[in-house]
Short mmCIF file of C-alpha atoms in Angstrom, two decimals:
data_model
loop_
_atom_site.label_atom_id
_atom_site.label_comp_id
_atom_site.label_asym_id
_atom_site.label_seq_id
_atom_site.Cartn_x
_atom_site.Cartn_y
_atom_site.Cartn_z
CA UNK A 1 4.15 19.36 -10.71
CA UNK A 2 6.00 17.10 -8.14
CA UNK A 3 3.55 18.09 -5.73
CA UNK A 4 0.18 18.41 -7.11
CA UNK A 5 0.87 14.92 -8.71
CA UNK A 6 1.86 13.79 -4.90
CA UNK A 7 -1.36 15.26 -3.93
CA UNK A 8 -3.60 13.42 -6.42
CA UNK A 9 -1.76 10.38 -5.60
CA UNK A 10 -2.40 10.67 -1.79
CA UNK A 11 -6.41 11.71 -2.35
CA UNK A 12 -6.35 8.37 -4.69
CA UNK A 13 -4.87 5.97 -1.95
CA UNK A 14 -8.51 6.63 0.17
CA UNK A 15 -10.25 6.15 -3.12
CA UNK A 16 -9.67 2.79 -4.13
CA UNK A 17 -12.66 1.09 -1.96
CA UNK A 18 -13.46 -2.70 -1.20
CA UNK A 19 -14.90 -4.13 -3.87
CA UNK A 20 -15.81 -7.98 -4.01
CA UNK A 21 -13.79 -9.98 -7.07
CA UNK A 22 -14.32 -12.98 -8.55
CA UNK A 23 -11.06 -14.78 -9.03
CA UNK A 24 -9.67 -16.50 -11.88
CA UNK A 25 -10.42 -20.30 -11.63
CA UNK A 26 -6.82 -21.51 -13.22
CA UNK A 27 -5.59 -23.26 -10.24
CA UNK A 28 -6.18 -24.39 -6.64
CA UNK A 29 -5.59 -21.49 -4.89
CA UNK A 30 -7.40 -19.26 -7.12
CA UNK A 31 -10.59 -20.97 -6.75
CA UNK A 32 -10.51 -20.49 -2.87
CA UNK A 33 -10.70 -16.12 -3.55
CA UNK A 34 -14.30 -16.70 -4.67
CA UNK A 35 -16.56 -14.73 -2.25
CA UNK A 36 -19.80 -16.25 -0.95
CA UNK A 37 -22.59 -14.64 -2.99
CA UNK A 38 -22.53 -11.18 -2.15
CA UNK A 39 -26.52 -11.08 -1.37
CA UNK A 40 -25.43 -12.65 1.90
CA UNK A 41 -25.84 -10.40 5.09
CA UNK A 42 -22.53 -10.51 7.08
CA UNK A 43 -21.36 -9.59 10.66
CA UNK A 44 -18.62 -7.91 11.72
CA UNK A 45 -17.50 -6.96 15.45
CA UNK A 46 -15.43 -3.48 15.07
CA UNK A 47 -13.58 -1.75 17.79
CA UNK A 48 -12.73 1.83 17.78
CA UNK A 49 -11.07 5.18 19.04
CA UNK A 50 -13.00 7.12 16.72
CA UNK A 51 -15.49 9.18 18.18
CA UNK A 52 -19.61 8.36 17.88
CA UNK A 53 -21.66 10.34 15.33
CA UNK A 54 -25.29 10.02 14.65
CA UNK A 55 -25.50 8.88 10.95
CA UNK A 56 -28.44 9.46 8.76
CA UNK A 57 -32.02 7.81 9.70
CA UNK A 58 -30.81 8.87 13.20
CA UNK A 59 -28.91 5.59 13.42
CA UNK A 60 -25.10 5.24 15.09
CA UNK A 61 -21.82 5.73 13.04
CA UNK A 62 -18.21 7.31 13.69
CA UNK A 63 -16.74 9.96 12.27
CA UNK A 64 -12.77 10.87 12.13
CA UNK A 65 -12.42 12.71 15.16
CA UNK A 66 -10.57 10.96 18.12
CA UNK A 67 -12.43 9.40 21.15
CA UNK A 68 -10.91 9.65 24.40
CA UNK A 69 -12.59 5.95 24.80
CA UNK A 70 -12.45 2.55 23.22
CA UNK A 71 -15.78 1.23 22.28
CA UNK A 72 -16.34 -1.95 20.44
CA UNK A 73 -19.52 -3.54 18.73
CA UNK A 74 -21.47 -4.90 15.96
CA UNK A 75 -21.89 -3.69 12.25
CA UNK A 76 -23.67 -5.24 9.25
CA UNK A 77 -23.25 -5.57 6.04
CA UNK A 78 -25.26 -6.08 2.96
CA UNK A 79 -25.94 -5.62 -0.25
CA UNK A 80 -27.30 -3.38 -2.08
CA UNK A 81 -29.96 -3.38 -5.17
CA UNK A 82 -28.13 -4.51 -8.48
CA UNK A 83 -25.67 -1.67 -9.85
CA UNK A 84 -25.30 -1.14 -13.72
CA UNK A 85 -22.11 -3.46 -14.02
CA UNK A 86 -24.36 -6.46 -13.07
CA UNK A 87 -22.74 -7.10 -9.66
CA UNK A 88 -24.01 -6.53 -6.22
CA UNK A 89 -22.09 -4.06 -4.32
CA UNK A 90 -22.06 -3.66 -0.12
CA UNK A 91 -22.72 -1.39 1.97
CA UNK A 92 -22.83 -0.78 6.15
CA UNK A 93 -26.07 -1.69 7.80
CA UNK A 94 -26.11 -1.32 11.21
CA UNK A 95 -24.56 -0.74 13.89
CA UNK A 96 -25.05 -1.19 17.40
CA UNK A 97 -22.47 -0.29 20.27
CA UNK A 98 -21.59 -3.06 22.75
CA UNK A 99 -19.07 -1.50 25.29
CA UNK A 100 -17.11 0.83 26.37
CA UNK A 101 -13.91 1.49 27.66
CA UNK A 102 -12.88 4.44 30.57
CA UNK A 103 -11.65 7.52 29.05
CA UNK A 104 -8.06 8.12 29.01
CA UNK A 105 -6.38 8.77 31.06
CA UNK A 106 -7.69 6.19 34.00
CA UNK A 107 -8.32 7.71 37.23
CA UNK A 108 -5.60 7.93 39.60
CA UNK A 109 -5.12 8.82 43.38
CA UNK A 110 -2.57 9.64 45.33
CA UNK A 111 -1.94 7.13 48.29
CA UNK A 112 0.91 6.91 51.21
CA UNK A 113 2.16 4.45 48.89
CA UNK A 114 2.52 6.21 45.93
CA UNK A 115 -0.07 6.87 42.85
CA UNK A 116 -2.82 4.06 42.10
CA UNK A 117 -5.75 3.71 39.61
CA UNK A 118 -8.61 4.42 40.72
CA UNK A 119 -11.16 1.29 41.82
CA UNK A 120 -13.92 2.94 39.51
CA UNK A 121 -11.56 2.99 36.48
CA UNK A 122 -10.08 -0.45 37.32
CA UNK A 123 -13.98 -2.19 38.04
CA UNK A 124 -14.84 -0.27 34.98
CA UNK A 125 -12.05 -1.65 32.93
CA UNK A 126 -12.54 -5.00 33.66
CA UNK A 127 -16.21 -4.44 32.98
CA UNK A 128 -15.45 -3.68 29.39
CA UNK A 129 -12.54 -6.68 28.78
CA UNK A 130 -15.14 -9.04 30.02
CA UNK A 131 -17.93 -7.82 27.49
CA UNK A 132 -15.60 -7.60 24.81
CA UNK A 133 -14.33 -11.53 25.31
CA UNK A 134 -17.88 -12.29 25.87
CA UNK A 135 -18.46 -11.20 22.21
CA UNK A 136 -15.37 -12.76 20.90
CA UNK A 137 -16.40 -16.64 22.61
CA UNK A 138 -19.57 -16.18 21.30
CA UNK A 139 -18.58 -15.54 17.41
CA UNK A 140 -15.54 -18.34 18.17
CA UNK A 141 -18.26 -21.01 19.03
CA UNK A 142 -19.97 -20.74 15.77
CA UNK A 143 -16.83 -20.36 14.13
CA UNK A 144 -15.28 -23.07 11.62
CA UNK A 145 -11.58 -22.13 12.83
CA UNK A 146 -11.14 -20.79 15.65
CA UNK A 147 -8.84 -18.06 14.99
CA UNK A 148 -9.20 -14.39 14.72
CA UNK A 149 -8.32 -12.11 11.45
CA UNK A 150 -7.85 -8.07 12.58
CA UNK A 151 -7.67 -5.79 10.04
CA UNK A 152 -6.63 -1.91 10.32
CA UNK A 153 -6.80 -0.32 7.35
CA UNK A 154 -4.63 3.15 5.77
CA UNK A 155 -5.27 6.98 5.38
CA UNK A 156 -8.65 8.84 4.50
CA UNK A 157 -10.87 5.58 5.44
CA UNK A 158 -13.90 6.45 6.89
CA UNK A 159 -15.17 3.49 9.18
CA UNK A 160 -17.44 2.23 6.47
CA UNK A 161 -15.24 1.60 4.48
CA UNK A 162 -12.29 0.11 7.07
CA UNK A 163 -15.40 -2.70 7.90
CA UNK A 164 -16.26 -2.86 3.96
CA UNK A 165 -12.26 -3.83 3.40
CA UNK A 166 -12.38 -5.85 6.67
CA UNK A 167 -15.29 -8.29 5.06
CA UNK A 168 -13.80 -8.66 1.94
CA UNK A 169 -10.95 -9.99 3.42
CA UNK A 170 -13.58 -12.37 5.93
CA UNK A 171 -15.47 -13.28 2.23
CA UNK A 172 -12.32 -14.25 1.01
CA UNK A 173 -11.32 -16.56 3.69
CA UNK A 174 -15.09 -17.95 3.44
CA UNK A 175 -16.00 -16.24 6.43
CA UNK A 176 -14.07 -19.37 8.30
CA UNK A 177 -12.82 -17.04 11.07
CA UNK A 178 -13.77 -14.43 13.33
CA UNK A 179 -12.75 -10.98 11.85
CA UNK A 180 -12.30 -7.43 13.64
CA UNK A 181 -12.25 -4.74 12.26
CA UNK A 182 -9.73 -2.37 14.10
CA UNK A 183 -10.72 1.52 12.88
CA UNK A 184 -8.86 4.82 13.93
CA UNK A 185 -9.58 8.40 12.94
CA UNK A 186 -8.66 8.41 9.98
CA UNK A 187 -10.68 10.31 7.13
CA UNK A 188 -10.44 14.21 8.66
CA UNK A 189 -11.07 17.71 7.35
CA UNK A 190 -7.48 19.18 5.77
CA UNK A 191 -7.32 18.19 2.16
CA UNK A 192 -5.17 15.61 0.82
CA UNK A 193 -1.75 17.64 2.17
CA UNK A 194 -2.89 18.28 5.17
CA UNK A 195 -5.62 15.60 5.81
CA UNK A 196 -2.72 13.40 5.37
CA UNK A 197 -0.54 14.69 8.19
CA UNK A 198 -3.79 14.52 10.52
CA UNK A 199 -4.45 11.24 9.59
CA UNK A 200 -0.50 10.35 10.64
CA UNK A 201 -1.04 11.73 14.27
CA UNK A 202 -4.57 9.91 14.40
CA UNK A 203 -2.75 6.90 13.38
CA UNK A 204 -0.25 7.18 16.03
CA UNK A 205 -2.71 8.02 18.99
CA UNK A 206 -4.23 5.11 18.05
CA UNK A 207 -1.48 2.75 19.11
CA UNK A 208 -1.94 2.02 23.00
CA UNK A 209 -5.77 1.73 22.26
CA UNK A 210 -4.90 -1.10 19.58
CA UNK A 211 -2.28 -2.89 21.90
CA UNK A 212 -4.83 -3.05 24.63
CA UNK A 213 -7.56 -4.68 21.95
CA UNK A 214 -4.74 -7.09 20.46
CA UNK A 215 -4.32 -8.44 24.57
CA UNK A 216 -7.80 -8.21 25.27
CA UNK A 217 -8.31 -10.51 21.77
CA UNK A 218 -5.56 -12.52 22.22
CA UNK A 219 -6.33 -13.58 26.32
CA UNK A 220 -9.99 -14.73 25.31
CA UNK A 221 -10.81 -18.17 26.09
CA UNK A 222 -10.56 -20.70 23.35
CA UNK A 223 -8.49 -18.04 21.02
CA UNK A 224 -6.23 -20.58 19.27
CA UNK A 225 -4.36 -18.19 16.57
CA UNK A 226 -4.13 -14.02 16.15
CA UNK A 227 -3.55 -13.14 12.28
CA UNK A 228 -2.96 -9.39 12.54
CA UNK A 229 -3.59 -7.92 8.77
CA UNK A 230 -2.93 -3.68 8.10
CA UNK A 231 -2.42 -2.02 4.59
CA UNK A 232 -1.06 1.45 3.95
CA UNK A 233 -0.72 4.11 7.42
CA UNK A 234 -2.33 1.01 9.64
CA UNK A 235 1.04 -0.54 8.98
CA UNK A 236 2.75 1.88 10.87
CA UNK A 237 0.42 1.14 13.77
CA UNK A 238 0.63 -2.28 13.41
CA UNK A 239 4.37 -1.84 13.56
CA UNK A 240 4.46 -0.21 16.46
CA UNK A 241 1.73 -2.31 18.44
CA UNK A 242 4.14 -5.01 17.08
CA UNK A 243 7.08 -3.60 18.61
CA UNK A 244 5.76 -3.28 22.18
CA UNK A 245 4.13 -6.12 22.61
CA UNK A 246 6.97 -7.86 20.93
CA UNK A 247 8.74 -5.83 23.89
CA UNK A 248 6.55 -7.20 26.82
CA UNK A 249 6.98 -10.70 25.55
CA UNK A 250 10.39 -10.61 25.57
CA UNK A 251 10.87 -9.20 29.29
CA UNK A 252 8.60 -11.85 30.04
CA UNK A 253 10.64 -14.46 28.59
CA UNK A 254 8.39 -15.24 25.97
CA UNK A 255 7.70 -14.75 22.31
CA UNK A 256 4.51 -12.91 20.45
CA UNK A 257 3.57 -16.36 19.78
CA UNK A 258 4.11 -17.50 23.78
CA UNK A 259 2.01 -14.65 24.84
CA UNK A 260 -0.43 -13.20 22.34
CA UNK A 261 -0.82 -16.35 20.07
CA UNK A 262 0.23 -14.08 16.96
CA UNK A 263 1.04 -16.23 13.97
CA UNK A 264 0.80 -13.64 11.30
CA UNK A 265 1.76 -10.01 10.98
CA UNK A 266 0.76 -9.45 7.64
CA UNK A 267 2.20 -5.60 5.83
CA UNK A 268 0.24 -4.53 2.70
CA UNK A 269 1.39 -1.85 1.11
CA UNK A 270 2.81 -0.19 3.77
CA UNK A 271 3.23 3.47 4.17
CA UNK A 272 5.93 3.64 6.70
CA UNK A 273 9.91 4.81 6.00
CA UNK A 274 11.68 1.49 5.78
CA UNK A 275 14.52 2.23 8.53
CA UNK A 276 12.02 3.33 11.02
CA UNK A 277 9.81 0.01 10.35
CA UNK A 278 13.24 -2.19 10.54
CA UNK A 279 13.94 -0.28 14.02
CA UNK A 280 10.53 -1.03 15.13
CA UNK A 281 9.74 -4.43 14.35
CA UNK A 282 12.98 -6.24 15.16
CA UNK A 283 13.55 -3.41 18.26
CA UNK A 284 13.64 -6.37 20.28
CA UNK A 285 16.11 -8.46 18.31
CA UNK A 286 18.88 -5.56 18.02
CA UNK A 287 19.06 -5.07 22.28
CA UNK A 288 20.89 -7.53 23.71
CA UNK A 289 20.65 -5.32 26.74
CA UNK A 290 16.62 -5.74 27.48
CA UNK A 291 16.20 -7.35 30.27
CA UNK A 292 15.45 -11.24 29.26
CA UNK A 293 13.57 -11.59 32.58
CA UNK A 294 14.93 -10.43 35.47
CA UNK A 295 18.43 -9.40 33.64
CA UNK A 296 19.61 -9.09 30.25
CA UNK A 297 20.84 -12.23 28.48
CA UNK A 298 22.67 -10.76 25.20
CA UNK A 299 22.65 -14.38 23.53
CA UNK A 300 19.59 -15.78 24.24
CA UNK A 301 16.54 -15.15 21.54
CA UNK A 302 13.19 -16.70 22.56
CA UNK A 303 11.20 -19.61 19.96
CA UNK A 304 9.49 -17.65 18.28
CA UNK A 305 6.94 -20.18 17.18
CA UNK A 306 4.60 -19.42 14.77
CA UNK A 307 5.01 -16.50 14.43
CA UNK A 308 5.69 -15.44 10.98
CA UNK A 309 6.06 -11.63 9.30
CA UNK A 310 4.89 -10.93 5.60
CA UNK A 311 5.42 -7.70 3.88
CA UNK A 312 3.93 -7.31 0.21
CA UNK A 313 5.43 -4.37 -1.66
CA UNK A 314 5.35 -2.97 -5.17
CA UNK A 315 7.47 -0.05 -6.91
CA UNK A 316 4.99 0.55 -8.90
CA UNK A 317 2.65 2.32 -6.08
CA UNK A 318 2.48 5.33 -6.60
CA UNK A 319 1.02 6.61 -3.42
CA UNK A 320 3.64 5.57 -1.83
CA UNK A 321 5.90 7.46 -4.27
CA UNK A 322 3.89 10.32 -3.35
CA UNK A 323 4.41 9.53 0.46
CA UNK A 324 8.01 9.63 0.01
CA UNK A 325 8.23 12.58 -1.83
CA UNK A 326 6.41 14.32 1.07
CA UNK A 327 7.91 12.64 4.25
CA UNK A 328 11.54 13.12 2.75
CA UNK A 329 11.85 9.06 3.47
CA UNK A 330 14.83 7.28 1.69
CA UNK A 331 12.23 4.33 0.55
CA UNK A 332 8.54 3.18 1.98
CA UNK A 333 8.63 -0.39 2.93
CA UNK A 334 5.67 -0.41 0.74
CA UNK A 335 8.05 0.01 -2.17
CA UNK A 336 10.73 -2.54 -1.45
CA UNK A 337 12.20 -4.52 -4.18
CA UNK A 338 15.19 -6.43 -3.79
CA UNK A 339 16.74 -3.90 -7.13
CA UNK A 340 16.17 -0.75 -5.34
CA UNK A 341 17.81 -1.30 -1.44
CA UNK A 342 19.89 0.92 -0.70
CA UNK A 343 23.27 -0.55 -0.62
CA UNK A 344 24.04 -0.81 3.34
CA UNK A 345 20.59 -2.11 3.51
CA UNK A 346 20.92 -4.59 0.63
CA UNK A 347 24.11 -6.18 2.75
CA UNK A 348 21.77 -6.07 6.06
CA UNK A 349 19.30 -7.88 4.42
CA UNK A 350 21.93 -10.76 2.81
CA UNK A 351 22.48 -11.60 6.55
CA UNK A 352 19.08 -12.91 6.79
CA UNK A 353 19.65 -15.73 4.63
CA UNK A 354 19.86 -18.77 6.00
CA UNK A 355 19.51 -18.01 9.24
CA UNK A 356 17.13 -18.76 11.76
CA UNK A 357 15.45 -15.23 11.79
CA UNK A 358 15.17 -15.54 7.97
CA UNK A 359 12.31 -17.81 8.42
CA UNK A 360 10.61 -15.11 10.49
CA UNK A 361 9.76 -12.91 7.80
CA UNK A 362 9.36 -12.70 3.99
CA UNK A 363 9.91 -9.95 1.68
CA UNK A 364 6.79 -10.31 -1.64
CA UNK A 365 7.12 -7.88 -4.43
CA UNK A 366 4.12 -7.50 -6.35
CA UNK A 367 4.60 -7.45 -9.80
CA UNK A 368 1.25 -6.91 -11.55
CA UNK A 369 -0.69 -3.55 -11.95
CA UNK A 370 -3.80 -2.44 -9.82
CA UNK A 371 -5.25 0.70 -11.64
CA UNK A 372 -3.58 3.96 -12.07
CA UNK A 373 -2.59 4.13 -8.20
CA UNK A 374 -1.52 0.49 -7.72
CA UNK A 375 -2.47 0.62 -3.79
CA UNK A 376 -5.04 -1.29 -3.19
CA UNK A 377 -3.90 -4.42 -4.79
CA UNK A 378 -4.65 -6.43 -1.72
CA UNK A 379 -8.69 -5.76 -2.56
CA UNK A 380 -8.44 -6.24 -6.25
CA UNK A 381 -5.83 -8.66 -7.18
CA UNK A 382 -6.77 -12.02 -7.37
CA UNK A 383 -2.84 -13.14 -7.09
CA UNK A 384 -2.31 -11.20 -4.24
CA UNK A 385 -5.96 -12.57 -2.41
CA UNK A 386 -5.31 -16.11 -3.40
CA UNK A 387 -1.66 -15.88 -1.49
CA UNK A 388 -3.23 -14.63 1.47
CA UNK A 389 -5.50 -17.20 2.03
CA UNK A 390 -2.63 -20.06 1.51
CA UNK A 391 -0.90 -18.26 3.72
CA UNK A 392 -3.84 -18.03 6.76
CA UNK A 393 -6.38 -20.74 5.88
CA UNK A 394 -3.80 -23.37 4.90
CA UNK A 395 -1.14 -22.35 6.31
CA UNK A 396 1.86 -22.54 3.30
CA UNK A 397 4.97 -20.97 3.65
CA UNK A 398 6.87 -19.31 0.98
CA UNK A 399 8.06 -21.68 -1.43
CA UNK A 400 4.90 -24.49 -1.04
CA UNK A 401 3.32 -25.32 -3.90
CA UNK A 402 0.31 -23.44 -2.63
CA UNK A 403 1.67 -20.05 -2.68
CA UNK A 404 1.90 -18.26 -6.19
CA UNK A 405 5.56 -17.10 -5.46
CA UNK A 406 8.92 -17.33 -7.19
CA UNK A 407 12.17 -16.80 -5.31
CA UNK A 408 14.27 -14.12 -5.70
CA UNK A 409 16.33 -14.99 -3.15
CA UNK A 410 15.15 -15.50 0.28
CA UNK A 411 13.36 -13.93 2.47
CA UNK A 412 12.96 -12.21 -1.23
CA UNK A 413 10.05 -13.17 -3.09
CA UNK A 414 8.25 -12.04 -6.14
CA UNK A 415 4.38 -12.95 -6.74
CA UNK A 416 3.59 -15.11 -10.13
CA UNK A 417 0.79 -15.10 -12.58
CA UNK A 418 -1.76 -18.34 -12.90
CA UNK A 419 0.35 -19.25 -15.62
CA UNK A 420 3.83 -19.08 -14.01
CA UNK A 421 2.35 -20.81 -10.83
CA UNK A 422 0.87 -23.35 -12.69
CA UNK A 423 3.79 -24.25 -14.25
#
């Protein structure tokens, strides 16, 4: 029973889909949720490791098998006619290819002095960055802020629906930034057992295409903040592009912030073991031998800006319970609350408070209820939408009046209804 209910659980997380929601008008921040009218035609730029399909009408999609290439390019979206609830739901228009990326591995030759890439696959490289920041400038100058918003989304999305999720989040934000829409192969032939163990390797191939989007975003002219947004499995890529870049900075005596102009790191939901995400995001933090330059400097820790790290979490997810149940994992990060750390953890976490890396990253349970799942609260809750637009558009921290929050006890947090925030 343990494992047919994990089963449903896991064929549930891909089911919940982005669906536009009209938030509750009780306070400030709750007005901002409201999307623009959903009749509006919106554009997206998506970039991809997923590998090209020819969709119905003859027209350009991708499926969930991998690409040995990066492309990147435009997709639409609209609505369609009224449904029978009244309200009009999206869908993907078009979608039209920009660029391309070499295939992986880049072409190398041997020389007297050792292996080098090839000229094609550097010229053709280069080629590719260049288009891609082309398209970014040109969406920034139009742009009311000029900041970017990626999203990568979880398991078992197909690519309409990671760029469905992605402009929810860009209605939400009233379309004031540029959004990306970062999109793996997820979605694959195997079931829900093992479609979900395909889906984990996709996610992790994934990873050193994403890093070289999130540099490629983050060096384009007139970039002036990176808001990096994943829910469910994308965490775990997220983590890990997190991780190495967080890596490179640090050798090169700088910070994410520094280098890549990352101010937000933002974990919904996230499937990913909790010790493995600790080791991976603060890798960097717990090595006092990594070289700090050109040597190791155990005391030194770079400014680490703006940067900031948000994980939202709810025991009450019960894909995530199903996750666990399957991976053998002690807890999902996804399922943190400050009453169910595991002891050793609990006293890890108590150093955190009140020190300087405890204003690095915050901890938000979410204590409402999202359908029989409860994993896709970061579409449907108006709570949890209204928080994440204090904490991009404007900026709050934990604690503001903006943010619908109530300590627990910091970096510990625990999300409020209109009522509680209000008062």
């Amino acid at each position: 029973m343990a494992v047919l209910l994990a089963l449903v659980c896991l064929a549930g997380c891909a089911a919940q889909r982005a669906a536009v929601v009209t938030a509750s008008s009780a306070n400030e921040s709750a007005q901002t949720v409201r999307s623009q009218p959903s009749s509006a035609t919106s554009n997206l730029l998506y970039i991809t490791d997923r590998a090209p399909v020819i969709a119905s009408g003859n027209s350009l999609s991708y499926g969930s098998e991998r690409a040995i290439f990066l492309s990147f390019g435009t997709v639409s979206i609209a609505a369609k006619r009224s449904t029978g609830t009244g309200k009009n739901a999206l869908r993907v228009g078009a979608v039209s290819e920009t660029g391309r990326f070499p295939a992986t591995p880049y072409g190398v030759v041997a020389t007297a002095n050792g292996l080098r890439r090839t000229p094609q696959a550097v010229a053709a490289h280069e080629r590719a960055v260049a288009s891609l920041r082309v398209e970014i400038g040109r969406r920034l100058a139009t742009a009311e802020r000029k900041e970017v918003v990626v999203f990568i989304h979880g398991y078992n999305n197909t690519f309409e629906d990671a760029a469905l999720a992605t402009d929810e989040i860009c209605r939400s934000l009233q379309y004031q930034f540029v959004c990306i829409v970062l999109t793996w192969p997820a979605g694959g032939a195997g079931g829900s057992f093992f479609g979900y163990n395909i889906d984990r390797e996709s996610s992790e191939f994934a990873v050193a295409d994403f890093k070289k989007a999130v540099r490629v975003i983050a060096g384009t002219k007139g970039v002036e903040r990176l808001h990096l947004v994943a829910h469910s499995r994308g965490t775990d890529v997220l983590a890990t592009v997190v991780q190495q870049l967080a890596i490179e900075a640090y050798v090169s005596r700088s910070s994410l912030w520094q280098r890549y102009k990352i101010a937000n790191a933002v974990f919904f939901a996230p499937d990913i073991d909790l010790d493995v995400a600790s080791s991976k995001l603060f890798a960097w933090v717990s090595d006092p031998d990594l070289a700090f330059g050109s040597k190791s400097t155990p005391n030194v820790l770079p400014s680490q800006g703006s940067m900031h790290l948000t994980v939202y979490s709810s025991p009450k997810d019960e894909a995530l319970k199903a996750s666990t149940l399957i991976s053998g994992s002690a807890l999902r990060l996804g399922q943190l609350a400050v009453g169910n750390l595991p002891r050793d953890r609990s006293e890890a976490a108590s150093k955190w408070a009140g020190s300087h890396m405890g204003g690095l990253v915050d901890f938000v349970e979410y204590s409402g209820g999202s359908g029989f799942i409860g994993h896709s609260y970061f579409l449907s809750d108006d709570t949890i939408k209204a928080d994440l637009i204090a904490l991009i558009r404007d900026r709050a921290k934990a604690g503001d009046p903006g943010r619908q929050l109530v300590e627990i006890k910091r970096p510990f947090w625990r999300t409020s209804d209109t009522g509680q925030a209000a008062r």
